[in-house]
Short mmCIF file of C-alpha atoms and ligand atoms in Angstrom, two decimals:
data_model
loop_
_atom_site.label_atom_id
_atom_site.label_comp_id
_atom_site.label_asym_id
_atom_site.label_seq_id
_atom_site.Cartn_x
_atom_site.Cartn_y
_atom_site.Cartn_z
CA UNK A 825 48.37 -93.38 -23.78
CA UNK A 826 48.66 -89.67 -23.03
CA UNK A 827 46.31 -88.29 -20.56
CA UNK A 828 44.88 -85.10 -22.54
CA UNK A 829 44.09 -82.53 -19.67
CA UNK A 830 40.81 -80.45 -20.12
CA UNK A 831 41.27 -77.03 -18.68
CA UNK A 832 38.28 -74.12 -18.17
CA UNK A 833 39.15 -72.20 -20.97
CA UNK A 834 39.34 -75.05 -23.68
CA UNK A 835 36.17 -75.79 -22.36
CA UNK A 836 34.93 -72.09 -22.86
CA UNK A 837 36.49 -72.01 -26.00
CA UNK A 838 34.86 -74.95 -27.44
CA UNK A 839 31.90 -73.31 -26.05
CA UNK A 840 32.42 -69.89 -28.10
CA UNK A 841 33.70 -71.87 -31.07
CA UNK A 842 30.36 -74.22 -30.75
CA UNK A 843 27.83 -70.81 -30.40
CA UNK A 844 29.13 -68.76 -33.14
CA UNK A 845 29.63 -71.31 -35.79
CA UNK A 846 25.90 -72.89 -35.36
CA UNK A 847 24.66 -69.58 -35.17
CA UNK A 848 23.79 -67.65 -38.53
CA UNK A 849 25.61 -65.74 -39.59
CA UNK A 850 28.84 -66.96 -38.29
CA UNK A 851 31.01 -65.40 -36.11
CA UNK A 852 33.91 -66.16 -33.77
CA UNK A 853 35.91 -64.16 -31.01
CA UNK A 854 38.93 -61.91 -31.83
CA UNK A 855 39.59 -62.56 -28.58
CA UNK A 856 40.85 -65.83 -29.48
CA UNK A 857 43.61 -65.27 -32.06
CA UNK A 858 45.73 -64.49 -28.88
CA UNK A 859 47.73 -68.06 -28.60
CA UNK A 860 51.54 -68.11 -28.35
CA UNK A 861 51.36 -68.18 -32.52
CA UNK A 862 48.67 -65.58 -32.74
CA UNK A 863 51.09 -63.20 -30.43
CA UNK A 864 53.86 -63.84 -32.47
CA UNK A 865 52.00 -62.73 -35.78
CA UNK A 866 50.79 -59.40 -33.89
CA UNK A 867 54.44 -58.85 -33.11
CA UNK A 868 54.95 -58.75 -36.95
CA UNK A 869 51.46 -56.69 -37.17
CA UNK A 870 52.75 -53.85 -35.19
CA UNK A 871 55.67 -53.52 -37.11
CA UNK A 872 54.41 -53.46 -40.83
CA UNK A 873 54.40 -50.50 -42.22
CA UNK A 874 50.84 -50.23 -43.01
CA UNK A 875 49.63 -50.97 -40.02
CA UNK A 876 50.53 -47.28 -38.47
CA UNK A 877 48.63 -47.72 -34.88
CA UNK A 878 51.42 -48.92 -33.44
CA UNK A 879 53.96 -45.92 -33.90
CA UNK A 880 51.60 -43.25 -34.30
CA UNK A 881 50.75 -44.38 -30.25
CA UNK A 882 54.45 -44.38 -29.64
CA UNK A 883 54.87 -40.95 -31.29
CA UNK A 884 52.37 -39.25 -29.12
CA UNK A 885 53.64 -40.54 -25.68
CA UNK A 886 56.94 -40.45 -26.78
CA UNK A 887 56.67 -36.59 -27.78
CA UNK A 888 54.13 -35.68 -24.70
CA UNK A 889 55.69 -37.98 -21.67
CA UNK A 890 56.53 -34.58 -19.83
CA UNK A 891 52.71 -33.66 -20.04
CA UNK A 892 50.95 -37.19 -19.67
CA UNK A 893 53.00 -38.00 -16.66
CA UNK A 894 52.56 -34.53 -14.90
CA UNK A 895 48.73 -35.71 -15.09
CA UNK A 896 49.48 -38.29 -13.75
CA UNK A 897 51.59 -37.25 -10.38
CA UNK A 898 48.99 -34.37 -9.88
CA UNK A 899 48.66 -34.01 -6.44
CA UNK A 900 50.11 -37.24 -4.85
CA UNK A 901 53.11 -38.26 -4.07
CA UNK A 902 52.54 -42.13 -4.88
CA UNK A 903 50.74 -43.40 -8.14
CA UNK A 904 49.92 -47.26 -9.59
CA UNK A 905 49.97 -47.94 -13.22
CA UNK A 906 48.12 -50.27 -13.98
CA UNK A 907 48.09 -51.37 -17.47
CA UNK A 908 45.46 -53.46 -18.97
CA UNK A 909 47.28 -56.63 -21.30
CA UNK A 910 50.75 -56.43 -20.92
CA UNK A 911 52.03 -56.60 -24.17
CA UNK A 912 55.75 -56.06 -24.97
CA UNK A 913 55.85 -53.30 -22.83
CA UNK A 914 57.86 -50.21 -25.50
CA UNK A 915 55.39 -47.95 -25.46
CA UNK A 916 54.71 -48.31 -21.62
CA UNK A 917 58.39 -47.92 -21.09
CA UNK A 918 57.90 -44.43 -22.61
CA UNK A 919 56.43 -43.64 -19.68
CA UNK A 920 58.09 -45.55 -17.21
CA UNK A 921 61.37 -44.31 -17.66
CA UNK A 922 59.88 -40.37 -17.59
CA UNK A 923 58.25 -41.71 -13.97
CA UNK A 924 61.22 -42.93 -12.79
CA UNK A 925 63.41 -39.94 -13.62
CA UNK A 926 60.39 -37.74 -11.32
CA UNK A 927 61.20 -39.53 -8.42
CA UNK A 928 58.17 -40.08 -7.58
CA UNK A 929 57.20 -43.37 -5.66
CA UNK A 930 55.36 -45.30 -8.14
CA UNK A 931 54.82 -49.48 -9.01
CA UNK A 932 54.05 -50.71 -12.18
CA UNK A 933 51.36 -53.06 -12.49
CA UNK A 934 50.67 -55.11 -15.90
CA UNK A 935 47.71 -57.00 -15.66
CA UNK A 936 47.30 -59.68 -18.88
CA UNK A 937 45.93 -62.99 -19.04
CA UNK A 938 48.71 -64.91 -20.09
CA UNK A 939 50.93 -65.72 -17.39
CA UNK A 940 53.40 -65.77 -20.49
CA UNK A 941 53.13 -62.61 -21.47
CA UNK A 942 53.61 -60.99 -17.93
CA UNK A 943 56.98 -63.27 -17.71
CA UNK A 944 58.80 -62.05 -20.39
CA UNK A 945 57.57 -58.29 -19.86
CA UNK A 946 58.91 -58.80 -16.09
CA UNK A 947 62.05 -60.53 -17.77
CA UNK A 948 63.02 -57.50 -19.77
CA UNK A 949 62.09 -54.84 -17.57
CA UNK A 950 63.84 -56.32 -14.92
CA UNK A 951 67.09 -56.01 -17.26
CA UNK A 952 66.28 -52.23 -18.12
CA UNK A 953 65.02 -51.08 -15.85
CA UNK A 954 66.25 -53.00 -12.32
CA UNK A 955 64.75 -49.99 -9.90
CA UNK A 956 61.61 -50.17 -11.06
CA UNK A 957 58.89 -51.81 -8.52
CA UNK A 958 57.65 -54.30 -10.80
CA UNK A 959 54.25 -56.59 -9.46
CA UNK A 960 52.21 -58.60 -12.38
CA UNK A 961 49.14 -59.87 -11.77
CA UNK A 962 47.81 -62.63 -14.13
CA UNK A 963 43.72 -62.42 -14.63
CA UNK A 964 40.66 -61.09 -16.53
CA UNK A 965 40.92 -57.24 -16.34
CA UNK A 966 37.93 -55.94 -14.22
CA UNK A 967 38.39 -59.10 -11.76
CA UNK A 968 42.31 -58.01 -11.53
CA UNK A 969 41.57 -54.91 -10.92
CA UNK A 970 39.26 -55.42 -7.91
CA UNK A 971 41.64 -56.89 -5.95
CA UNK A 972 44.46 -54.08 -6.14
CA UNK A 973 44.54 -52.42 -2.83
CA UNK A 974 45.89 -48.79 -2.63
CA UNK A 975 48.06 -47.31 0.25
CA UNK A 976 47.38 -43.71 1.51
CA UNK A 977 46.66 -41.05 -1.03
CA UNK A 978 48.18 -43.05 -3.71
CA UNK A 979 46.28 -42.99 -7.26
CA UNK A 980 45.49 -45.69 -9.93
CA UNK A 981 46.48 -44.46 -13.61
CA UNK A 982 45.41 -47.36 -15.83
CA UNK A 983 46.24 -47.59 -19.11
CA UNK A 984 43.95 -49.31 -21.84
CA UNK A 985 46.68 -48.43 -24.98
CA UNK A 986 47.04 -49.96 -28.56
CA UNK A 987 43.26 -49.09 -29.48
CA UNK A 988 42.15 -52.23 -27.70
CA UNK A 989 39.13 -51.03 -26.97
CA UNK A 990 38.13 -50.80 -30.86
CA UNK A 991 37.82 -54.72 -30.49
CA UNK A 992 34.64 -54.08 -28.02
CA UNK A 993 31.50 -53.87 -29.87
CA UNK A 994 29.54 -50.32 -28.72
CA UNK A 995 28.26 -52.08 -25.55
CA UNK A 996 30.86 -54.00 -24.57
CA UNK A 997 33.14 -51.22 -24.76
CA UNK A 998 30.15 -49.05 -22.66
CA UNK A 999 30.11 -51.77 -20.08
CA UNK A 1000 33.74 -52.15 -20.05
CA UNK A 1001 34.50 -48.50 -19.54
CA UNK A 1002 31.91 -47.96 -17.13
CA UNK A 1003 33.37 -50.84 -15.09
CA UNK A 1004 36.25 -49.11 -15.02
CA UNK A 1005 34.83 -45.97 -13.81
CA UNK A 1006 33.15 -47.89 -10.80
CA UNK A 1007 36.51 -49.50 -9.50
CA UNK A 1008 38.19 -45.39 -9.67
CA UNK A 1009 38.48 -43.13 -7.37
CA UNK A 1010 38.46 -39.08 -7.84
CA UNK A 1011 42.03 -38.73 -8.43
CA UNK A 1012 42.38 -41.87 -10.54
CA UNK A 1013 42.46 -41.81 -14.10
CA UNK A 1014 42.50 -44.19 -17.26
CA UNK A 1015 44.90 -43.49 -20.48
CA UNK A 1016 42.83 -44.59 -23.27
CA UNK A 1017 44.76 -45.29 -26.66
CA UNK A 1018 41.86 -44.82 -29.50
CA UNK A 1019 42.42 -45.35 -33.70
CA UNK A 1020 40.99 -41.90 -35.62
CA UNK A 1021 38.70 -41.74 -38.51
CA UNK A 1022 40.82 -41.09 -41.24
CA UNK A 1023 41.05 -42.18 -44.93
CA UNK A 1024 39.38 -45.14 -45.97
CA UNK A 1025 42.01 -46.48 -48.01
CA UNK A 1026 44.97 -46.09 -45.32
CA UNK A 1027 42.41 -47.76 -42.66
CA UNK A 1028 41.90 -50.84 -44.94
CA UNK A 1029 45.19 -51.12 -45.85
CA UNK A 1030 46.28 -51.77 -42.47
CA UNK A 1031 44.37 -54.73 -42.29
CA UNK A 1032 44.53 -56.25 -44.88
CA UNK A 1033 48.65 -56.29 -45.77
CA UNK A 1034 49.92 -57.68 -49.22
CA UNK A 1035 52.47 -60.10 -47.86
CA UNK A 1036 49.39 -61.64 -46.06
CA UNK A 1037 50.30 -61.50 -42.33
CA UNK A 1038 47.18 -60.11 -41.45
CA UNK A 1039 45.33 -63.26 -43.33
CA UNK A 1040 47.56 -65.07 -40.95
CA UNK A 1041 46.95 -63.84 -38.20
CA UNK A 1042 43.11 -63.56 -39.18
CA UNK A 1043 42.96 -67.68 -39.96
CA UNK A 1044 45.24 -68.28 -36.27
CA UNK A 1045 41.84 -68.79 -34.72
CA UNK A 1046 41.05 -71.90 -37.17
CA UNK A 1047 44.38 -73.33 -36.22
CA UNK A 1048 43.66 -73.28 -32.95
CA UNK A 1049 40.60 -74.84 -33.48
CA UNK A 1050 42.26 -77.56 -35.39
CA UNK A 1051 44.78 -77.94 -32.75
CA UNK A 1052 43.09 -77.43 -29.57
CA UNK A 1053 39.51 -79.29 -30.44
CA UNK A 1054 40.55 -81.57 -33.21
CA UNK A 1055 38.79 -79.74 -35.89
CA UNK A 1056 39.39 -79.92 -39.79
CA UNK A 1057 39.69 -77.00 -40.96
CA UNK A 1058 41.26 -77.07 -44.70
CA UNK A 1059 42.84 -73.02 -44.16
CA UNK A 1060 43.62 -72.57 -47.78
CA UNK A 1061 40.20 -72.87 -48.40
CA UNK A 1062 39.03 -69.71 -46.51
CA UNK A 1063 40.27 -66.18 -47.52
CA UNK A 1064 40.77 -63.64 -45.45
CA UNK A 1065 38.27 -60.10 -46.13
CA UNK A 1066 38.11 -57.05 -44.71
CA UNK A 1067 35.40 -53.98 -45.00
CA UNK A 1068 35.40 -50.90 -43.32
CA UNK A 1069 32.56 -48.75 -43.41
CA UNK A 1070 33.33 -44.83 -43.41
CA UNK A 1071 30.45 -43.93 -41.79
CA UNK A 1072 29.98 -46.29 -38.39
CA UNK A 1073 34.16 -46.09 -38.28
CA UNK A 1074 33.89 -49.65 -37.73
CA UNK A 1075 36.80 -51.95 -39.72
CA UNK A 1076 35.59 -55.72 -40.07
CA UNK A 1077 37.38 -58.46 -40.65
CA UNK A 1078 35.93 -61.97 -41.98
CA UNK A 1079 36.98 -65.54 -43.16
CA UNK A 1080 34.99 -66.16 -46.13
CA UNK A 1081 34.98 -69.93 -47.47
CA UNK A 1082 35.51 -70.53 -50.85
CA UNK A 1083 33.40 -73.64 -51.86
CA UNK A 1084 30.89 -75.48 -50.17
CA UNK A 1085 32.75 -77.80 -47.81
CA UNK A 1086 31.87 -79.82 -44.62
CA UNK A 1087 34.25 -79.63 -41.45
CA UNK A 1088 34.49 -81.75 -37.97
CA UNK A 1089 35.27 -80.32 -35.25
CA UNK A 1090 35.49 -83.69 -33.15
CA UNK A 1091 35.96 -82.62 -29.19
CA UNK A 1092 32.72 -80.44 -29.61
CA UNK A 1093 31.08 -82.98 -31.66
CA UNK A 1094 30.03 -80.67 -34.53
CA UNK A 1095 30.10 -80.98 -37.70
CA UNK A 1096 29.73 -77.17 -39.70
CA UNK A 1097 28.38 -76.47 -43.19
CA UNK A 1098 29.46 -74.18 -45.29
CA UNK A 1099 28.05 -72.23 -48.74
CA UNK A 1100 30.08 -71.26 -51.41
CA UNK A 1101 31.31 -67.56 -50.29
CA UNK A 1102 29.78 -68.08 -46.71
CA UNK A 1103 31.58 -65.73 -44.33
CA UNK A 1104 32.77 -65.99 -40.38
CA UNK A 1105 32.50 -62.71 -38.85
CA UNK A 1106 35.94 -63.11 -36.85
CA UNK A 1107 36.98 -59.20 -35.73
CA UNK A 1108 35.94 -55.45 -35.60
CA UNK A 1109 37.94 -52.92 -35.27
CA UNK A 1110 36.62 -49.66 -34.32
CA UNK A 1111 38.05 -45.88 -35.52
CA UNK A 1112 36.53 -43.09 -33.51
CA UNK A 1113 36.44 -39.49 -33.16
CA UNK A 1114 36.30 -37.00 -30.25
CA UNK A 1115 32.60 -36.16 -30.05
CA UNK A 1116 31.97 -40.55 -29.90
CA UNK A 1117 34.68 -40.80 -27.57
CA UNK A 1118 33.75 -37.60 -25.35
CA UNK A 1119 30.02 -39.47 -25.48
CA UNK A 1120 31.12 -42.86 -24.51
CA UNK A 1121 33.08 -41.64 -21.55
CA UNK A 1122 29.70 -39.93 -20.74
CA UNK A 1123 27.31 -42.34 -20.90
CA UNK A 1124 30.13 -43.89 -18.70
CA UNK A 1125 30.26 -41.68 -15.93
CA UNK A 1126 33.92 -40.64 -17.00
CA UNK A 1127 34.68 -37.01 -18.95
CA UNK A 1128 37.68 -36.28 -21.08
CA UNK A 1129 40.00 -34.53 -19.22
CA UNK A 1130 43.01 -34.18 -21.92
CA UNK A 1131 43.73 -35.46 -25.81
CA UNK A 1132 46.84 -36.06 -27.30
CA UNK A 1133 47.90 -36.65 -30.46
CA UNK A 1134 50.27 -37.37 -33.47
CA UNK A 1135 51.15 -35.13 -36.48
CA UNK A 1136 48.40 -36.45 -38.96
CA UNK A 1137 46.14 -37.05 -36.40
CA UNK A 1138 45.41 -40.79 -37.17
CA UNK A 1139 45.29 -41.52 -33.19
CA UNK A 1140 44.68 -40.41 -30.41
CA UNK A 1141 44.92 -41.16 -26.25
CA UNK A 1142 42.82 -39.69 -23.98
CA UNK A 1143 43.11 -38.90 -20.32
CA UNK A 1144 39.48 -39.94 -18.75
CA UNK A 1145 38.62 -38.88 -15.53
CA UNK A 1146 35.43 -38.65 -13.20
C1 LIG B 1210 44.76 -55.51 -30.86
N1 LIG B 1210 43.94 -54.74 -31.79
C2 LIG B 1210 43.78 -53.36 -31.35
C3 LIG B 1210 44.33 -54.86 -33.21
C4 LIG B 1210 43.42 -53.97 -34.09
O1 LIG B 1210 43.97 -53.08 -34.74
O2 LIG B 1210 42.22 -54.17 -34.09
C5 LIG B 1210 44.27 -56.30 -33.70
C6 LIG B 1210 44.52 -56.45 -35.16
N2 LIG B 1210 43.77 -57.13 -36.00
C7 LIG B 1210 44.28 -57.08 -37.21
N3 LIG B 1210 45.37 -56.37 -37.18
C8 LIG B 1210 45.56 -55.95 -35.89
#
C-alpha cells in the first residue's frame, strides 16, 4: 500500500480548513488557492482583460524605471532587492534590466514559498538575463527576511508588488507592514504595489470574469480540499459571488452553496453542513487611496516618500521609507 506522507503544512491546512468551516460564518484562507493549479489559473487572471491590475502595475514601472530605480541607488553604491513572492518575475524584470544597465552592484533576491516558483523564476532569468546575481531564498516572508545579511553600506529595496497586500485584512496588513519597517534600516526602502478606488463596476468586473476563470480559481481551494484531505466537495454545487463595497474599498469574494447539502471531509474527520444560499467567506481584496495608504504607513512607522502612477489612475506603487 502507498505510504501517504503527512507534511506541516497539510497539517496546518487541515487545521485552517477545520477552524473556518466550523466557525459561523464560514470562511477559508485566500492564502490557500496558491497550489500548482491555483497558480496556473492566476497566470490566466493576470492576463484577462478585465482584470487591469496586472498591466496598469507594469505600465507605471515600465514608464517610471529611470525614476524608481534612481530611488533606489540613492546614495550607495550596492543595493538588494528583495522581492516578496516571486511570481513570474515581468514586471520585476522592468526593473532589473534598468539596474543592470546603471552598473551598479546589485543581487536580486526573490523570496516565495514555493520552492517551485523560485525554480522556474531562476530558470528564466538565468536565460535573460545570465549577469544578473541571482540568490532565492524559499520561506515565509518576515522569517526570510531576517536572515538576509547586508555587506557595507549596501541597502535593502523590497518590493511587495501586484496589490498583495489588499489580501491582508486592516491588521494584518498593519502588522505586516510594520514588520517590515522593524527589519529596515534608514536607507532601505519597500516598493509597495496598491489597487485604487475607482469605479465600482470596473472593480467588480475584475473579479468576477464572464468566461468564469475567476469562479475557478475562487472554487481551487475546495479542490484542494478534496484532494489533499479527502473531502467531498460536489463544486458545481457552490457558485462563485463577489461584492465590493464603495465605501470600505474592500472587494469580497465568497462561495455560496446552492442547496442544503452535507460534505466529509475524512482526514480532518468533519463532516460540514450547509443551508440553502449559505456562503464561505474565501477572499478580500482591498482598493485604497493615498490618505489610507499615507495612514497605514504611519501607524507603521514608515512615511510615503514617492507615488507613482498609471494614466487613469486605477493603481498605484509607493516608495515607503522611515
Ligand atoms: C494576488 N491578489 C492580489 C489578487 C487580487 O487581486 O486580490 C488575487 C485575485 N483574486 C481574484 N482575482 C485575483
Amino acid at each position: 500500500m502507498e505510504q501517504q506522507t503527512i507534511t506541516k503544512l497539510d497539517i496546518k491546512f487541515g487545521k485552517d480548513v477545520y477552524n473556518g468551516l466550523t466557525d459561523f460564518p464560514k470562511h477559508l484562507s485566500s492564502k490557500y488557492f496558491y497550489d500548482h493549479n491555483g497558480d496556473k489559473i492566476f497566470q490566466q487572471i493576470m492576463s484577462m482583460p478585465e482584470y487591469y491590475l496586472t498591466n496598469c502595475e507594469y505600465n507605471i514601472l515600465d514608464r517610471n524605471k529611470a525614476p524608481i530605480t534612481e530611488l533606489f541607488t540613492k546614495n550607495t553604491n550596492r543595493i538588494n532587492l528583495l522581492e516578496l513572492g516571486a511570481g513570474d518575475g515581468i514586471k520585476t524584470k522592468i526593473l532589473l534590466e534598468q539596474l543592470s544597465g546603471t552598473g551598479i552592484d546589485f543581487k536580486y533576491i526573490p523570496i516565495d514559498i514555493s520552492q517551485n516558483a523560485l525554480d522556474q523564476l531562476e530558470t528564466s532569468l538565468s536565460m535573460e538575463y545570465p549577469t544578473i546575481n541571482v540568490e532565492t531564498k524559499q520561506g515565509t516572508y518576515i522569517e526570510t527576511l531576517k536572515t538576509i545579511r547586508k555587506e557595507g553600506n549596501s541597502k535593502n529595496i523590497i518590493l511587495f508588488l501586484g496589490s498583495n497586500i489588499g489580501n491582508l485584512l486592516h491588521d494584518q496588513a498593519l502588522q505586516f507592514l510594520s514588520e517590515l519597517e522593524n527589519s529596515m534600516d534608514v536607507d532601505d526602502m519597500i516598493l509597495l504595489g496598491c489597487d485604487q478606488k475607482k469605479n465600482p463596476q470596473t472593480i467588480l468586473d475584475a473579479y468576477n470574469d464572464p468566461t468564469g476563470i475567476t469562479e475557478a480559481f475562487n472554487k481551487n481551494i475546495l479542490k484542494r480540499i478534496n484532494s489533499e484531505l479527502q473531502g467531498n466537495f460536489d463544486l458545481d454545487k457552490f457558485l462563485h459571488w463577489e461584492t465590493y463595497n464603495p465605501q470600505t474599498g474592500t472587494a469580497k469574494s465568497y462561495l455560496v452553496s446552492k442547496e442544503a447539502q452535507e460534505v466529509h471531509i475524512k482526514s480532518i474527520d468533519l463532516v460540514v453542513d450547509f443551508e440553502a444560499w449559505e456562503t464561505i467567506h474565501t477572499e478580500i481584496s482591498q482598493k485604497y487611496d493615498d490618505s489610507e495608504i499615507t495612514n497605514l504607513a504611519r501607524e507603521a512607522g514608515l512615511k510615503v516618500l514617492k507615488a507613482f502612477t498609471d494614466s487613469k489612475k486605477y493603481f498605484k506603487n509607493y516608495i515607503l521609507v522611515k
